[in-house]
Short mmCIF file of C-alpha atoms in Angstrom, two decimals:
data_model
loop_
_atom_site.label_atom_id
_atom_site.label_comp_id
_atom_site.label_asym_id
_atom_site.label_seq_id
_atom_site.Cartn_x
_atom_site.Cartn_y
_atom_site.Cartn_z
CA MET W 98 98.96 125.62 67.54
CA PRO W 99 98.91 122.57 65.22
CA THR W 100 96.22 119.99 65.86
CA ARG W 101 97.43 116.72 67.33
CA PRO W 102 96.72 113.89 64.84
CA ALA W 103 94.11 111.36 65.87
CA PRO W 104 95.62 108.24 67.46
CA THR W 105 95.89 105.12 65.33
CA GLU W 106 94.24 101.86 66.36
CA ARG W 107 97.68 100.53 67.33
CA GLN W 108 98.27 103.52 69.63
CA LYS W 109 94.81 103.17 71.18
CA ARG W 110 95.40 99.46 71.71
CA LEU W 111 98.69 100.11 73.51
CA GLY W 112 96.98 102.64 75.77
CA ALA W 113 94.14 100.23 76.51
CA GLU W 114 96.59 97.48 77.43
CA LEU W 115 98.48 99.80 79.80
CA ARG W 116 95.21 100.80 81.45
CA SER W 117 94.16 97.15 81.83
CA MET W 118 97.56 96.32 83.31
CA ARG W 119 97.25 99.18 85.81
CA LEU W 120 93.75 98.19 86.87
CA ALA W 121 94.77 94.55 87.25
CA ALA W 122 97.53 95.71 89.60
CA GLY W 123 95.07 97.81 91.60
CA ARG W 124 96.95 101.04 90.85
CA THR W 125 95.55 104.53 90.29
CA THR W 126 96.37 107.07 87.61
CA GLU W 127 97.93 109.18 90.36
CA TYR W 128 100.30 106.29 91.13
CA ALA W 129 101.28 106.00 87.44
CA ALA W 130 101.71 109.77 87.19
CA GLY W 131 104.06 109.72 90.17
CA LEU W 132 106.18 106.99 88.56
CA LEU W 133 106.49 108.92 85.31
CA GLY W 134 106.79 112.40 86.79
CA LEU W 135 103.69 113.58 84.94
CA ASP W 136 100.25 114.85 85.87
CA ARG W 137 97.31 112.42 85.80
CA THR W 138 95.82 114.06 82.68
CA LYS W 139 98.86 113.10 80.64
CA VAL W 140 98.67 109.55 81.96
CA SER W 141 95.00 109.40 80.97
CA ASN W 142 95.96 110.63 77.51
CA MET W 143 98.57 107.89 77.25
CA GLU W 144 95.99 105.28 78.20
CA SER W 145 93.63 106.57 75.51
CA GLY W 146 96.38 106.59 72.88
CA VAL W 147 96.25 110.36 72.41
CA ARG W 148 99.71 110.86 73.88
CA ALA W 149 102.72 108.73 72.91
CA ILE W 150 104.70 106.80 75.51
CA SER W 151 108.31 105.71 75.21
CA PRO W 152 109.39 102.04 75.38
CA GLU W 153 111.35 102.84 78.54
CA ARG W 154 108.24 104.14 80.26
CA VAL W 155 106.26 101.08 79.19
CA ARG W 156 108.84 98.87 80.93
CA LEU W 157 108.84 101.12 83.99
CA LEU W 158 105.07 100.85 84.32
CA ALA W 159 105.02 97.10 83.66
CA GLY W 160 107.68 96.51 86.28
CA ASN W 161 105.82 98.50 88.91
CA TYR W 162 102.52 96.88 87.94
CA GLU W 163 104.29 93.56 88.62
CA CYS W 164 103.49 92.14 85.19
CA ALA W 165 105.52 88.93 84.89
CA ASP W 166 104.63 88.08 81.27
CA GLU W 167 107.89 89.01 79.56
CA ARG W 168 106.68 88.26 76.01
CA TYR W 169 103.65 90.47 76.57
CA VAL W 170 105.77 93.33 77.93
CA ASP W 171 108.23 92.97 75.03
CA ALA W 172 105.31 93.20 72.59
CA LEU W 173 103.96 96.33 74.28
CA THR W 174 107.43 97.86 74.24
CA ALA W 175 107.65 97.23 70.49
CA MET W 176 104.26 98.90 70.01
CA ALA W 177 105.59 102.00 71.76
CA ASP W 178 108.62 102.23 69.44
CA VAL W 179 107.38 104.73 66.86
CA GLY W 180 110.81 105.78 65.62
CA LYS W 181 110.21 104.31 62.17
CA ARG W 182 107.22 105.60 60.27
CA GLY W 183 105.31 103.02 58.27
CA TRP W 184 104.70 103.52 54.55
CA TRP W 185 100.97 103.99 55.20
CA GLN W 186 101.60 107.25 57.06
CA GLN W 187 102.12 109.08 53.78
CA TYR W 188 98.38 108.69 53.16
CA ARG W 189 97.39 110.36 56.43
CA GLY W 190 94.96 113.16 55.67
CA SER W 191 94.32 111.86 52.14
CA LEU W 192 92.50 108.63 52.99
CA PRO W 193 90.24 107.60 55.90
CA GLN W 194 92.22 106.65 59.00
CA GLY W 195 90.59 103.21 59.01
CA LEU W 196 92.34 102.25 55.78
CA LEU W 197 95.68 103.18 57.30
CA ASP W 198 94.88 101.27 60.50
CA VAL W 199 94.21 98.09 58.52
CA ALA W 200 97.55 98.41 56.72
CA GLU W 201 99.33 98.92 60.06
CA LEU W 202 97.49 95.98 61.63
CA GLU W 203 98.52 93.68 58.78
CA TRP W 204 102.12 94.89 58.82
CA PHE W 205 102.73 94.01 62.46
CA ALA W 206 100.67 90.79 62.58
CA THR W 207 102.48 87.50 63.01
CA ARG W 208 99.75 85.67 61.07
CA LEU W 209 96.61 86.69 59.20
CA ARG W 210 93.33 84.90 58.62
CA SER W 211 90.25 86.30 56.88
CA TYR W 212 86.94 85.23 55.44
CA GLN W 213 85.02 86.96 52.66
CA SER W 214 81.59 86.19 51.24
CA VAL W 215 81.20 89.00 48.67
CA HIS W 216 84.65 90.26 47.65
CA VAL W 217 87.99 88.72 46.85
CA PRO W 218 90.25 89.52 49.86
CA GLY W 219 91.94 92.90 49.57
CA LEU W 220 95.39 91.39 49.97
CA LEU W 221 94.76 89.28 46.86
CA GLN W 222 93.01 91.81 44.62
CA ILE W 223 94.35 93.10 41.31
CA GLY W 224 94.16 96.81 40.55
CA GLU W 225 91.20 96.73 38.15
CA TYR W 226 89.14 94.60 40.52
CA ALA W 227 89.89 96.94 43.45
CA ARG W 228 88.99 99.92 41.28
CA ALA W 229 85.60 98.38 40.49
CA VAL W 230 84.96 97.76 44.20
CA PHE W 231 85.74 101.35 45.19
CA ALA W 232 83.85 102.78 42.21
CA ALA W 233 80.68 101.07 43.47
CA ALA W 234 80.70 103.04 46.75
CA LEU W 235 77.76 105.29 47.68
CA PRO W 236 77.92 108.21 47.83
CA PRO W 237 80.32 108.02 44.86
CA LEU W 238 83.98 108.70 45.57
CA PRO W 239 85.90 111.21 43.45
CA ASP W 240 87.98 109.53 40.76
CA SER W 241 91.15 110.83 42.41
CA GLU W 242 90.27 109.15 45.71
CA VAL W 243 89.34 105.90 43.99
CA GLU W 244 92.79 105.82 42.38
CA LEU W 245 94.49 106.66 45.67
CA ARG W 246 92.62 103.86 47.43
CA VAL W 247 93.62 101.40 44.70
CA VAL W 248 97.31 102.34 45.05
CA GLN W 249 97.15 102.04 48.84
CA ARG W 250 95.39 98.66 48.64
CA LEU W 251 98.01 97.28 46.29
CA ARG W 252 100.80 98.53 48.54
CA ARG W 253 99.24 96.64 51.46
CA GLN W 254 100.03 93.45 49.59
CA GLN W 255 103.75 93.82 50.23
CA VAL W 256 103.21 92.08 53.59
CA LEU W 257 102.90 88.88 51.52
CA GLU W 258 106.00 89.59 49.45
CA ARG W 259 108.55 91.18 51.81
CA ASP W 260 111.69 89.37 53.01
CA SER W 261 109.81 87.90 55.98
CA PRO W 262 106.29 87.56 54.55
CA VAL W 263 103.35 87.10 56.85
CA ALA W 264 101.51 83.78 56.71
CA TYR W 265 98.02 84.32 55.34
CA VAL W 266 95.00 82.01 55.29
CA ALA W 267 92.13 83.37 53.17
CA TYR W 268 88.69 81.75 53.28
CA VAL W 269 86.47 82.85 50.40
CA HIS W 270 82.88 81.96 49.56
CA GLU W 271 82.33 80.66 46.05
CA TRP W 272 79.92 83.50 45.28
CA ALA W 273 82.74 86.00 45.81
CA LEU W 274 84.51 84.26 42.93
CA ARG W 275 81.46 84.53 40.67
CA MET W 276 80.49 88.16 41.24
CA GLN W 277 81.91 90.01 38.25
CA PHE W 278 83.36 93.21 39.68
CA GLY W 279 84.77 95.02 36.67
CA GLY W 280 83.20 92.62 34.16
CA ARG W 281 84.11 89.23 32.75
CA ARG W 282 87.64 90.09 31.58
CA VAL W 283 88.65 91.68 34.88
CA MET W 284 87.15 88.81 36.86
CA ARG W 285 88.94 86.25 34.72
CA GLU W 286 92.27 88.03 35.34
CA GLN W 287 91.43 88.26 39.04
CA LEU W 288 90.79 84.53 39.25
CA ASN W 289 94.05 83.79 37.42
CA HIS W 290 95.83 85.99 39.97
CA LEU W 291 94.17 84.11 42.84
CA SER W 292 95.26 80.79 41.37
CA ARG W 293 98.87 81.96 41.15
CA ALA W 294 98.80 83.52 44.63
CA SER W 295 97.51 80.27 46.13
CA GLU W 296 100.73 78.57 45.10
CA ARG W 297 102.87 80.75 47.38
CA ASP W 298 104.31 79.04 50.42
CA ASN W 299 102.90 81.67 52.79
CA VAL W 300 99.39 81.85 51.28
CA GLU W 301 96.63 79.31 51.87
CA LEU W 302 93.44 79.97 49.92
CA ARG W 303 90.35 77.90 50.71
CA VAL W 304 86.93 78.18 49.07
CA LEU W 305 83.56 77.53 50.71
CA PRO W 306 81.35 75.99 48.00
CA VAL W 307 77.74 77.11 47.67
CA GLU W 308 76.65 73.58 48.56
CA ALA W 309 77.87 74.18 52.11
CA GLY W 310 74.72 76.20 52.80
CA ALA W 311 74.52 78.53 55.79
CA PHE W 312 77.71 79.80 57.37
CA PRO W 313 78.65 81.97 60.38
CA GLY W 314 79.21 85.66 59.84
CA ALA W 315 77.24 85.70 56.57
CA GLY W 316 77.57 89.08 54.89
CA HIS W 317 80.58 90.16 56.95
CA ALA W 318 84.20 90.46 55.91
CA VAL W 319 86.46 89.60 58.83
CA LEU W 320 90.22 89.90 59.28
CA TYR W 321 91.81 88.13 62.27
CA ALA W 322 95.31 89.45 62.95
CA HIS W 323 97.43 87.38 65.32
CA GLY W 324 99.67 89.43 67.58
CA PRO W 325 103.08 88.52 69.05
CA VAL W 326 101.12 87.06 71.98
CA SER W 327 97.52 85.85 71.82
CA ARG W 328 96.21 88.53 74.17
CA LEU W 329 97.25 91.11 71.53
CA ASP W 330 95.21 89.54 68.72
CA THR W 331 92.85 91.93 66.90
CA VAL W 332 89.75 91.45 64.73
CA GLN W 333 88.83 93.95 62.04
CA LEU W 334 85.30 93.97 60.63
CA ASP W 335 84.28 95.68 57.39
CA SER W 336 81.06 97.68 57.38
CA ALA W 337 79.38 100.25 55.14
CA HIS W 338 80.68 103.09 57.33
CA GLY W 339 84.25 101.80 57.60
CA GLY W 340 86.34 99.31 59.48
CA GLU W 341 85.68 98.36 63.09
CA PHE W 342 88.31 96.91 65.42
CA THR W 343 87.69 94.68 68.41
CA HIS W 344 89.97 92.82 70.80
CA SER W 345 87.89 91.86 73.82
CA ALA W 346 88.49 88.30 74.97
CA ALA W 347 84.88 87.32 74.23
CA GLN W 348 84.97 88.70 70.69
CA LEU W 349 88.35 87.13 69.94
CA ALA W 350 87.04 83.75 71.12
CA LYS W 351 83.93 84.18 68.94
CA TYR W 352 85.89 84.92 65.77
CA GLN W 353 88.39 82.18 66.48
CA MET W 354 85.41 79.83 66.42
CA HIS W 355 84.32 81.37 63.12
CA MET W 356 87.75 80.85 61.59
CA ASP W 357 87.84 77.26 62.83
CA TRP W 358 84.42 76.65 61.25
CA TRP W 359 85.66 77.96 57.89
CA GLU W 360 88.78 75.83 58.21
CA SER W 361 86.75 72.65 58.64
CA HIS W 362 84.09 73.38 55.99
CA THR W 363 86.09 74.83 53.09
CA LEU W 364 87.68 72.86 50.29
CA SER W 365 91.33 71.87 50.53
CA PRO W 366 93.84 74.34 49.02
CA GLU W 367 94.27 72.04 46.01
CA ASP W 368 90.53 71.61 45.41
CA SER W 369 90.01 75.33 45.98
CA ARG W 370 92.58 76.12 43.30
CA GLY W 371 90.83 73.71 40.97
CA LEU W 372 87.46 75.42 41.53
CA ILE W 373 88.98 78.86 40.97
CA GLN W 374 90.49 77.70 37.69
CA SER W 375 87.20 76.08 36.65
CA ILE W 376 85.25 79.31 37.25
CA GLY W 377 87.92 81.20 35.32
CA ARG W 378 87.46 78.90 32.35
CA GLU W 379 83.70 79.54 32.44
CA LEU W 380 84.46 83.22 31.93
#
């Protein structure tokens, strides 16, 4: 019997929201199982994201849980519609699931914000820069996997270029612009790419100068993905062992404060572009 693929972060999030909705309504898994004509184990699997649920069943549960937030229910229904496979699915089994989850998170976000203190944001990296980042991993990655990761990272960037591009605000520390991943030539080309990208209508790039001193979340790379409704926002954190996803109300509020801090302390988009170009000329 074939092994069931591990659930994606989006599937696990849908299951978690259905469980929260059920608990808020004071209903049991037995009650949900009776509504759906299933046993309670299958309902538990749905709530953990292991088992898929149809949009129709999402609406059936929401109606019987007396959830009156129509926008929220519509968003959950859209999350259950898995009829169209995303481009990232072709990398399943070849790359870590976390890399695919980030691509899926970005694709369905209504707005993206991130801050980086060491690297140029992945959505704004050129191929040679990304290759240098992946080549620095320990233990070393095989050359074939490095190349596959580079291709997948560059494909993620289509969220900024598609017919309805996502709005993206990228906060970057000045030191990330000065660290020469790939050497001087690659970094110079990367900075030129950043300067051009910052001129797009849907991209806002803001630099935190070194003179700003201490800043929240130092050492972390954070992506804040806005959902169709605020209660479906998600934060993704980079770490040495892979990406971590969080969406508790307390954590969302914390990282909203972080993003607001970066917004108020970074240079304007115009001054940021000027600094990027100045650093590029130094190289």
